[in-house]
Short mmCIF file of C-alpha atoms in Angstrom, two decimals:
data_model
loop_
_atom_site.label_atom_id
_atom_site.label_comp_id
_atom_site.label_asym_id
_atom_site.label_seq_id
_atom_site.Cartn_x
_atom_site.Cartn_y
_atom_site.Cartn_z
CA MET G 1 -1.48 -27.46 10.01
CA SER G 2 -4.55 -27.88 7.82
CA GLU G 3 -4.29 -27.35 4.09
CA VAL G 4 -3.02 -23.85 3.37
CA LYS G 5 -5.11 -21.69 1.07
CA LYS G 6 -3.33 -20.39 -2.02
CA ILE G 7 -4.03 -16.74 -2.89
CA ASN G 8 -3.03 -15.59 -6.35
CA ILE G 9 -1.70 -12.09 -6.91
CA ALA G 10 -1.17 -9.92 -9.97
CA LEU G 11 1.46 -7.20 -9.89
CA LEU G 12 0.96 -4.22 -12.20
CA GLY G 13 4.39 -2.75 -12.85
CA LEU G 14 7.96 -3.89 -12.19
CA GLY G 15 9.79 -0.62 -11.71
CA THR G 16 11.55 0.36 -8.49
CA VAL G 17 8.59 -0.25 -6.17
CA GLY G 18 7.27 -3.24 -8.13
CA THR G 19 10.66 -4.90 -7.94
CA GLY G 20 10.72 -4.24 -4.21
CA VAL G 21 7.31 -5.88 -3.78
CA TYR G 22 8.50 -8.90 -5.77
CA LYS G 23 11.62 -9.20 -3.58
CA VAL G 24 9.70 -8.90 -0.30
CA LEU G 25 7.05 -11.44 -1.32
CA LYS G 26 9.74 -13.88 -2.43
CA SER G 27 11.80 -13.40 0.74
CA GLN G 28 8.73 -14.05 2.91
CA GLN G 29 7.39 -16.94 0.83
CA GLU G 30 8.14 -19.70 3.32
CA GLU G 31 6.95 -17.81 6.39
CA MET G 32 3.72 -16.40 4.98
CA PRO G 33 1.61 -19.53 5.59
CA CYS G 34 2.55 -19.34 9.28
CA LYS G 35 1.97 -15.59 9.49
CA ILE G 36 -1.33 -15.30 7.65
CA GLY G 37 -2.51 -18.87 7.09
CA ALA G 38 -2.22 -18.55 3.32
CA GLU G 39 0.33 -18.95 0.56
CA LEU G 40 0.81 -15.84 -1.56
CA VAL G 41 1.55 -16.65 -5.19
CA ILE G 42 2.54 -14.09 -7.83
CA LYS G 43 0.62 -15.45 -10.81
CA LYS G 44 1.02 -12.55 -13.24
CA ILE G 45 3.14 -9.41 -13.57
CA LEU G 46 2.04 -6.76 -16.06
CA VAL G 47 4.99 -5.03 -17.76
CA ARG G 48 5.66 -3.02 -20.89
CA ASN G 49 8.92 -4.67 -21.93
CA LEU G 50 8.92 -8.44 -21.48
CA GLU G 51 12.58 -8.86 -22.36
CA LYS G 52 13.80 -6.20 -19.94
CA ALA G 53 11.59 -7.48 -17.11
CA ALA G 54 12.71 -11.09 -17.57
CA ALA G 55 16.04 -10.33 -15.90
CA LYS G 56 14.25 -9.25 -12.70
CA VAL G 57 12.19 -12.41 -12.03
CA ASP G 58 12.85 -16.08 -11.37
CA ASP G 59 10.17 -17.30 -13.77
CA PRO G 60 9.60 -15.16 -16.89
CA SER G 61 6.41 -17.08 -17.68
CA VAL G 62 4.56 -14.93 -15.11
CA LEU G 63 5.22 -11.82 -17.21
CA THR G 64 2.59 -10.40 -19.54
CA ASN G 65 1.92 -7.18 -21.40
CA ASP G 66 -1.77 -7.98 -21.80
CA TRP G 67 -4.10 -6.64 -19.09
CA ASN G 68 -6.85 -9.00 -20.24
CA GLU G 69 -4.83 -11.98 -19.01
CA ILE G 70 -5.20 -10.57 -15.51
CA ILE G 71 -8.69 -9.10 -15.48
CA GLN G 72 -10.17 -12.24 -17.04
CA ASP G 73 -8.37 -14.63 -14.68
CA GLY G 74 -10.88 -15.61 -11.99
CA GLU G 75 -8.14 -17.18 -9.85
CA ILE G 76 -6.41 -13.85 -9.22
CA GLU G 77 -7.82 -12.37 -6.00
CA ILE G 78 -5.44 -9.48 -5.29
CA VAL G 79 -4.15 -6.87 -7.73
CA ILE G 80 -1.19 -4.70 -6.68
CA GLU G 81 -0.93 -1.47 -8.67
CA VAL G 82 2.56 0.04 -8.70
CA MET G 83 2.52 1.55 -12.20
CA GLY G 84 2.00 5.11 -10.99
CA GLY G 85 0.27 7.93 -12.84
CA MET G 86 -3.44 8.45 -13.35
CA GLU G 87 -4.10 6.30 -16.40
CA PRO G 88 -4.31 3.47 -17.17
CA ALA G 89 -3.84 2.83 -13.43
CA LYS G 90 -7.29 4.11 -12.46
CA THR G 91 -9.07 2.17 -15.20
CA TYR G 92 -7.26 -1.04 -14.28
CA MET G 93 -8.07 -0.66 -10.57
CA MET G 94 -11.73 0.18 -11.21
CA GLN G 95 -12.05 -2.82 -13.53
CA ALA G 96 -10.31 -5.10 -11.02
CA LEU G 97 -12.66 -4.06 -8.21
CA ALA G 98 -15.70 -4.42 -10.47
CA ALA G 99 -14.50 -7.92 -11.36
CA GLY G 100 -14.42 -8.89 -7.68
CA LYS G 101 -10.69 -8.53 -7.09
CA ASN G 102 -9.11 -6.77 -4.12
CA VAL G 103 -6.69 -3.92 -4.86
CA VAL G 104 -3.58 -2.53 -3.18
CA THR G 105 -1.87 0.62 -4.44
CA ALA G 106 0.91 3.05 -3.58
CA ASN G 107 -0.48 5.65 -5.99
CA LYS G 108 -0.83 8.84 -3.91
CA ASP G 109 -1.66 10.96 -6.98
CA LEU G 110 -4.68 8.83 -7.76
CA VAL G 111 -5.84 8.29 -4.18
CA ALA G 112 -5.65 12.04 -3.45
CA VAL G 113 -7.91 12.82 -6.41
CA ASP G 114 -10.11 9.76 -7.00
CA GLY G 115 -9.81 7.82 -3.75
CA LYS G 116 -13.50 8.08 -2.90
CA GLU G 117 -14.54 6.68 -6.28
CA LEU G 118 -12.24 3.70 -5.84
CA LEU G 119 -13.38 3.12 -2.25
CA ASP G 120 -17.02 3.28 -3.34
CA MET G 121 -16.37 0.73 -6.08
CA ALA G 122 -14.67 -1.54 -3.53
CA ALA G 123 -17.63 -1.21 -1.14
CA LEU G 124 -20.11 -1.93 -3.93
CA ASN G 125 -18.36 -5.23 -4.61
CA GLN G 126 -17.49 -5.96 -0.96
CA LYS G 127 -13.78 -5.94 -1.71
CA ASP G 128 -10.77 -4.26 -0.13
CA PHE G 129 -9.01 -1.21 -1.54
CA LEU G 130 -5.95 -0.45 0.58
CA PHE G 131 -3.28 2.21 0.13
CA GLU G 132 -0.98 2.31 3.15
CA ALA G 133 2.04 2.95 0.92
CA ALA G 134 0.49 6.07 -0.64
CA VAL G 135 1.61 8.18 2.34
CA ALA G 136 5.05 8.16 3.96
CA GLY G 137 6.33 4.97 2.33
CA GLY G 138 7.17 2.35 4.92
CA ILE G 139 5.71 4.26 7.87
CA PRO G 140 2.36 2.83 9.01
CA ILE G 141 0.02 5.83 9.18
CA ILE G 142 -3.13 5.09 7.13
CA ARG G 143 -4.10 2.05 9.19
CA PRO G 144 -3.40 3.79 12.53
CA LEU G 145 -5.54 6.77 11.49
CA LYS G 146 -8.35 4.58 10.17
CA GLN G 147 -8.36 1.79 12.75
CA CYS G 148 -5.95 2.04 15.69
CA LEU G 149 -6.98 5.62 16.55
CA ALA G 150 -10.67 5.24 15.74
CA GLY G 151 -11.49 5.82 19.41
CA ASN G 152 -10.19 9.39 19.18
CA HIS G 153 -11.41 12.72 17.95
CA LEU G 154 -8.28 13.65 16.02
CA SER G 155 -7.58 17.37 15.86
CA GLU G 156 -4.16 17.55 14.25
CA VAL G 157 -1.96 15.62 11.84
CA ILE G 158 1.36 17.30 11.07
CA GLY G 159 4.23 15.70 9.27
CA ILE G 160 7.41 15.71 7.28
CA VAL G 161 6.15 13.59 4.41
CA ASN G 162 8.62 14.32 1.61
CA GLY G 163 12.10 12.89 1.92
CA THR G 164 13.63 14.94 -0.90
CA THR G 165 12.87 18.31 0.65
CA ASN G 166 13.81 17.10 4.12
CA PHE G 167 17.19 15.97 2.79
CA ILE G 168 17.72 19.36 1.13
CA LEU G 169 16.78 21.31 4.27
CA THR G 170 18.99 19.04 6.39
CA LYS G 171 21.99 19.81 4.18
CA MET G 172 21.21 23.51 4.30
CA THR G 173 20.99 23.33 8.10
CA GLU G 174 23.98 21.12 8.84
CA ASP G 175 26.39 22.19 6.09
CA GLY G 176 25.29 25.76 5.37
CA MET G 177 24.50 24.93 1.75
CA GLU G 178 22.27 27.06 -0.44
CA PHE G 179 19.13 25.51 -1.92
CA ALA G 180 20.52 24.98 -5.44
CA ASP G 181 23.62 23.15 -4.17
CA ALA G 182 21.61 20.95 -1.81
CA LEU G 183 19.17 20.10 -4.61
CA ALA G 184 22.07 19.16 -6.90
CA MET G 185 23.39 16.80 -4.21
CA ALA G 186 19.92 15.28 -3.72
CA THR G 187 19.68 14.68 -7.47
CA GLU G 188 23.14 13.13 -7.63
CA LEU G 189 22.32 10.75 -4.77
CA GLY G 190 18.99 9.75 -6.32
CA TYR G 191 16.77 11.45 -3.74
CA ALA G 192 15.41 13.96 -6.26
CA GLU G 193 13.82 13.28 -9.64
CA ALA G 194 15.18 14.80 -12.85
CA ASP G 195 12.21 17.17 -12.59
CA PRO G 196 11.97 17.90 -8.84
CA THR G 197 8.99 20.26 -9.10
CA ALA G 198 6.47 18.00 -7.35
CA ASP G 199 8.83 17.65 -4.40
CA VAL G 200 10.35 21.12 -3.97
CA GLU G 201 7.07 22.98 -4.62
CA GLY G 202 5.20 20.93 -2.01
CA LEU G 203 2.87 19.15 -4.44
CA ASP G 204 3.88 15.63 -3.41
CA ALA G 205 3.37 16.48 0.26
CA GLY G 206 0.05 18.16 -0.59
CA ARG G 207 -1.36 14.93 -2.00
CA LYS G 208 -0.38 13.10 1.16
CA VAL G 209 -1.98 15.77 3.35
CA ALA G 210 -5.24 15.40 1.41
CA ILE G 211 -5.27 11.65 2.08
CA MET G 212 -4.38 11.92 5.78
CA ALA G 213 -6.85 14.74 6.44
CA SER G 214 -9.71 12.85 4.79
CA ILE G 215 -9.11 9.82 6.99
CA ALA G 216 -8.26 11.64 10.22
CA PHE G 217 -11.27 13.96 10.14
CA ASN G 218 -13.77 11.69 8.32
CA SER G 219 -14.42 14.40 5.74
CA ARG G 220 -13.44 14.53 2.08
CA VAL G 221 -10.32 16.58 1.35
CA THR G 222 -8.92 16.57 -2.19
CA PHE G 223 -5.52 17.67 -3.41
CA GLN G 224 -7.16 20.78 -4.87
CA ASP G 225 -8.21 21.76 -1.32
CA VAL G 226 -4.63 21.81 -0.04
CA TYR G 227 -2.60 25.04 -0.04
CA THR G 228 0.93 24.28 -1.23
CA GLU G 229 4.11 26.30 -0.96
CA GLY G 230 7.57 24.88 -1.54
CA ILE G 231 11.11 25.46 -0.30
CA THR G 232 12.71 27.08 -3.36
CA LYS G 233 12.83 30.51 -1.68
CA ILE G 234 14.49 29.29 1.53
CA THR G 235 18.07 30.55 1.84
CA ALA G 236 21.06 29.77 4.02
CA THR G 237 20.43 33.12 5.73
CA ASP G 238 16.92 32.02 6.75
CA ILE G 239 18.33 28.77 8.11
CA ARG G 240 20.98 30.66 10.09
CA TYR G 241 18.48 33.05 11.65
CA ALA G 242 16.18 30.15 12.50
CA LYS G 243 19.06 28.49 14.36
CA GLU G 244 19.70 31.69 16.29
CA MET G 245 16.05 31.60 17.38
CA GLY G 246 16.35 27.98 18.50
CA CYS G 247 14.40 26.68 15.50
CA HIS G 248 14.73 24.47 12.44
CA ILE G 249 13.04 25.11 9.11
CA LYS G 250 11.05 22.12 7.87
CA LEU G 251 8.58 21.61 5.03
CA LEU G 252 5.51 20.53 6.98
CA GLY G 253 2.24 19.06 5.85
CA VAL G 254 -0.43 20.38 8.20
CA ALA G 255 -3.98 19.11 8.69
CA ARG G 256 -6.05 20.55 11.53
CA ASN G 257 -9.70 20.17 12.43
CA THR G 258 -10.76 23.54 13.84
CA GLU G 259 -14.03 25.28 14.65
CA GLY G 260 -13.72 27.17 11.37
CA GLY G 261 -13.20 24.02 9.32
CA ILE G 262 -10.30 21.90 8.11
CA GLU G 263 -6.89 23.46 7.61
CA ALA G 264 -5.02 21.59 4.86
CA ARG G 265 -1.71 23.10 3.89
CA VAL G 266 1.94 22.48 3.02
CA HIS G 267 4.63 25.10 3.51
CA PRO G 268 8.00 25.72 5.16
CA MET G 269 7.79 26.45 8.86
CA LEU G 270 10.08 27.46 11.69
CA ILE G 271 9.69 24.77 14.31
CA PRO G 272 11.31 24.78 17.79
CA SER G 273 14.41 22.59 17.99
CA THR G 274 12.80 20.87 20.98
CA HIS G 275 9.85 19.60 18.91
CA PRO G 276 10.19 15.90 17.90
CA LEU G 277 9.78 16.77 14.21
CA ALA G 278 12.85 19.05 14.34
CA ALA G 279 15.04 15.98 14.88
CA VAL G 280 13.79 14.24 11.72
CA ASN G 281 16.64 14.59 9.25
CA ASP G 282 17.86 13.53 5.83
CA SER G 283 15.32 11.54 3.81
CA PHE G 284 13.40 10.28 6.83
CA ASN G 285 9.70 11.09 7.31
CA ALA G 286 7.59 11.48 10.43
CA VAL G 287 3.94 12.15 11.18
CA PHE G 288 2.80 13.73 14.46
CA VAL G 289 -0.83 13.09 15.50
CA HIS G 290 -2.91 14.60 18.30
CA GLY G 291 -6.10 12.96 19.57
CA ASP G 292 -8.31 13.62 22.56
CA ALA G 293 -7.69 10.18 24.04
CA VAL G 294 -4.22 9.20 22.84
CA ASP G 295 -2.83 12.74 23.26
CA ASP G 296 0.35 12.96 21.13
CA ALA G 297 1.74 10.15 18.98
CA MET G 298 4.48 10.15 16.36
CA PHE G 299 5.26 7.73 13.54
CA TYR G 300 8.81 7.79 12.16
CA GLY G 301 10.74 5.98 9.46
CA ARG G 302 11.79 5.90 5.84
CA GLY G 303 9.20 7.61 3.68
CA ALA G 304 10.24 6.29 0.29
CA GLY G 305 12.44 3.78 -1.49
CA GLU G 306 12.10 0.34 -3.00
CA LEU G 307 11.90 -1.80 0.13
CA PRO G 308 10.23 0.60 2.63
CA THR G 309 7.37 1.20 0.19
CA ALA G 310 7.20 -2.51 -0.59
CA SER G 311 6.96 -3.21 3.14
CA ALA G 312 3.76 -1.15 3.37
CA ILE G 313 2.29 -2.73 0.24
CA VAL G 314 2.93 -6.28 1.41
CA GLY G 315 1.43 -5.38 4.78
CA ASP G 316 -1.80 -4.45 2.97
CA VAL G 317 -1.64 -7.67 0.96
CA CYS G 318 -1.35 -9.68 4.17
CA ASP G 319 -4.34 -7.84 5.64
CA ILE G 320 -6.43 -8.66 2.58
CA ALA G 321 -5.25 -12.27 2.57
CA ARG G 322 -6.53 -12.72 6.12
CA ASN G 323 -9.85 -11.18 5.11
CA ILE G 324 -10.09 -13.54 2.13
CA ARG G 325 -9.44 -16.53 4.39
CA PHE G 326 -12.33 -15.62 6.66
CA GLY G 327 -14.66 -14.29 3.97
CA CYS G 328 -14.75 -10.74 5.29
CA THR G 329 -13.29 -8.52 2.59
CA GLY G 330 -14.77 -5.04 2.34
CA ARG G 331 -14.93 -4.59 6.13
CA ILE G 332 -13.80 -0.96 6.08
CA SER G 333 -14.99 1.33 3.31
CA CYS G 334 -14.81 5.10 2.89
CA THR G 335 -15.21 6.79 6.29
CA CYS G 336 -15.77 10.34 4.99
CA TYR G 337 -19.26 10.65 6.45
CA LYS G 338 -18.88 14.34 7.33
CA ASN G 339 -18.88 17.37 5.04
CA LEU G 340 -16.66 19.85 6.84
CA PRO G 341 -15.68 23.15 5.19
CA ILE G 342 -12.10 23.68 4.03
CA MET G 343 -10.53 26.85 5.37
CA LYS G 344 -9.00 29.30 2.91
CA ILE G 345 -5.34 29.97 3.58
CA GLU G 346 -6.03 33.66 4.19
CA ASP G 347 -8.35 32.68 7.07
CA VAL G 348 -5.80 30.41 8.74
CA ARG G 349 -4.07 31.88 11.77
CA SER G 350 -0.31 31.65 12.09
CA ARG G 351 2.74 33.38 13.47
CA TYR G 352 5.11 34.74 10.85
CA PHE G 353 8.84 35.25 10.36
CA LEU G 354 9.50 38.25 8.08
CA ARG G 355 12.95 39.29 6.84
CA MET G 356 13.34 42.62 5.01
CA GLN G 357 16.05 44.95 3.70
CA VAL G 358 15.20 48.52 4.72
CA GLU G 359 16.81 51.95 4.55
CA ASP G 360 19.05 52.54 7.54
CA HIS G 361 17.66 55.72 9.04
CA PRO G 362 15.54 56.70 12.07
CA GLY G 363 11.82 56.01 11.94
CA VAL G 364 11.86 52.93 9.70
CA LEU G 365 11.15 50.45 12.49
CA ALA G 366 8.38 52.68 13.77
CA SER G 367 6.86 52.79 10.27
CA VAL G 368 6.97 49.00 10.00
CA ALA G 369 5.31 48.65 13.41
CA SER G 370 2.67 51.21 12.40
CA VAL G 371 1.73 49.31 9.23
CA PHE G 372 1.34 46.10 11.19
CA GLY G 373 -0.67 47.84 13.89
CA ASN G 374 -3.04 49.41 11.37
CA ASN G 375 -3.72 45.92 9.97
CA GLY G 376 -4.32 44.32 13.35
CA VAL G 377 -1.00 42.47 13.45
CA SER G 378 0.76 42.28 16.82
CA ILE G 379 4.55 42.08 16.82
CA GLU G 380 6.24 39.55 19.10
CA LYS G 381 9.73 40.86 18.36
CA ILE G 382 11.56 43.03 15.84
CA ILE G 383 15.33 42.81 15.47
CA GLN G 384 17.86 44.70 13.38
CA LYS G 385 20.31 42.05 12.23
CA THR G 386 22.97 43.51 9.92
CA LYS G 387 23.94 46.66 8.03
CA ARG G 388 25.18 46.82 4.46
CA GLY G 389 25.91 50.31 3.21
CA ASP G 390 22.74 52.38 3.49
CA LEU G 391 20.59 49.30 4.11
CA ALA G 392 19.78 47.38 7.27
CA GLU G 393 18.30 43.90 7.55
CA ILE G 394 15.46 43.48 10.01
CA VAL G 395 13.63 40.39 11.21
CA VAL G 396 10.08 40.56 12.54
CA ILE G 397 8.24 37.78 14.37
CA THR G 398 4.50 38.34 14.65
CA ASP G 399 1.95 36.95 17.04
CA SER G 400 -0.68 34.58 15.65
CA ILE G 401 -2.81 36.38 13.07
CA GLU G 402 -5.11 35.57 10.16
CA GLY G 403 -3.20 35.34 6.91
CA ARG G 404 -5.26 38.06 5.23
CA HIS G 405 -4.11 40.70 7.72
CA PHE G 406 -0.47 39.75 7.28
CA ASP G 407 -0.86 39.78 3.48
CA ASP G 408 -2.44 43.25 3.64
CA SER G 409 0.62 44.46 5.51
CA LEU G 410 2.97 42.92 2.94
CA LYS G 411 1.21 44.76 0.11
CA ILE G 412 1.83 48.06 1.87
CA PHE G 413 5.47 47.19 2.58
CA ALA G 414 5.99 46.41 -1.11
CA SER G 415 4.91 49.96 -2.00
CA MET G 416 7.07 51.76 0.59
CA SER G 417 10.26 53.37 -0.74
CA MET G 418 12.06 52.86 2.57
CA ILE G 419 11.72 49.07 2.19
CA ASN G 420 14.22 47.83 -0.38
CA GLU G 421 13.29 44.14 -0.37
CA ILE G 422 11.01 41.63 1.29
CA SER G 423 13.55 38.81 1.55
CA ALA G 424 11.63 36.04 3.30
CA VAL G 425 8.20 35.19 4.67
CA ILE G 426 7.99 31.92 6.62
CA ARG G 427 5.31 30.73 9.01
CA VAL G 428 6.24 29.86 12.58
CA TYR G 429 4.94 26.71 14.28
CA GLY G 430 2.41 27.13 17.05
CA HIS G 431 -1.29 26.81 17.75
CA SER G 432 -3.55 29.75 17.02
#
């Protein structure tokens, strides 16, 4: 073999993911020259606490708490950002790209908001900015959407892209647990953060939907464009009724390219037990893609964690290393060349599952049907489930309808004395 090129890397951060990247690069050190024709060398690692970080590395001399040692080092060709957060991560990445360095990140928060700015800076300097690990951890989905499926007109990307909520819903489904108990278990096992808001309210998944939709449909979608609704209102009763209907409840990230524009949304959904996504349990993630040529494809695996995320990051590093070898960095820049409208959630069509507590006397079901009919909502089925004293519980499944018409009906129900409580509103999977 001819002389192997040495490619120097700087790692920004040595937390959970950063440590995983360090481990993977070290474990692959001997094989990398054969795999990519280059030796990958970690030259610098930026950390806050030098003493604490020293226990995690073989050679503490690579550690620094001075960004200038990295940005001013002309030998460093790849910067891996695993610090998280918006700043100083964005500043460091912009400066690295401007200085002619390639950048890899797992920072979904930043990519979902400022991805275009970073991609434009990379293109300006003919460098690579890659972020496979920003969505679904170790599952390859960014590269397939951007490259492998480029021969398709993609119409739909739907996925379970948050492991915490999927774990919670799995426990509620399999063990009959209520949300609070399942969340407590997820926290105890390390699946949920001390503050789980971003996960359980759908914000984490929303950022990932923004990224996937932008790439899949070649049109800019930001996190602010994504409708988000979490799982905090889902109960064991909802799960039980879903089972009776042959469905599972999953928190789904949905991106669709329709005639009316792009649908970008995250919310719980009843999905048929026969659908491949229904079988995705615990902390696993999966993304289901539909294209005109490929038809249906699904990507499945671990969506978070030290080593799965590191796997995606190192994959990007290897891609860049090959580009460096052949002098072709910056091959693929931002592909958002369209300017498609984003649909408002009230314009999106969906079927709905509605559970209500109503007075148990004749004429109530007819009144409910009348309200829906007056608002243009067709009912697929209406079932009286249980009685408790003077109250009865009913479940209504609607046909596909624009959200605004369903919401108008809910407002009327809320004002009707015969309706004691609107207990649950959950969308039902299906094409409009």
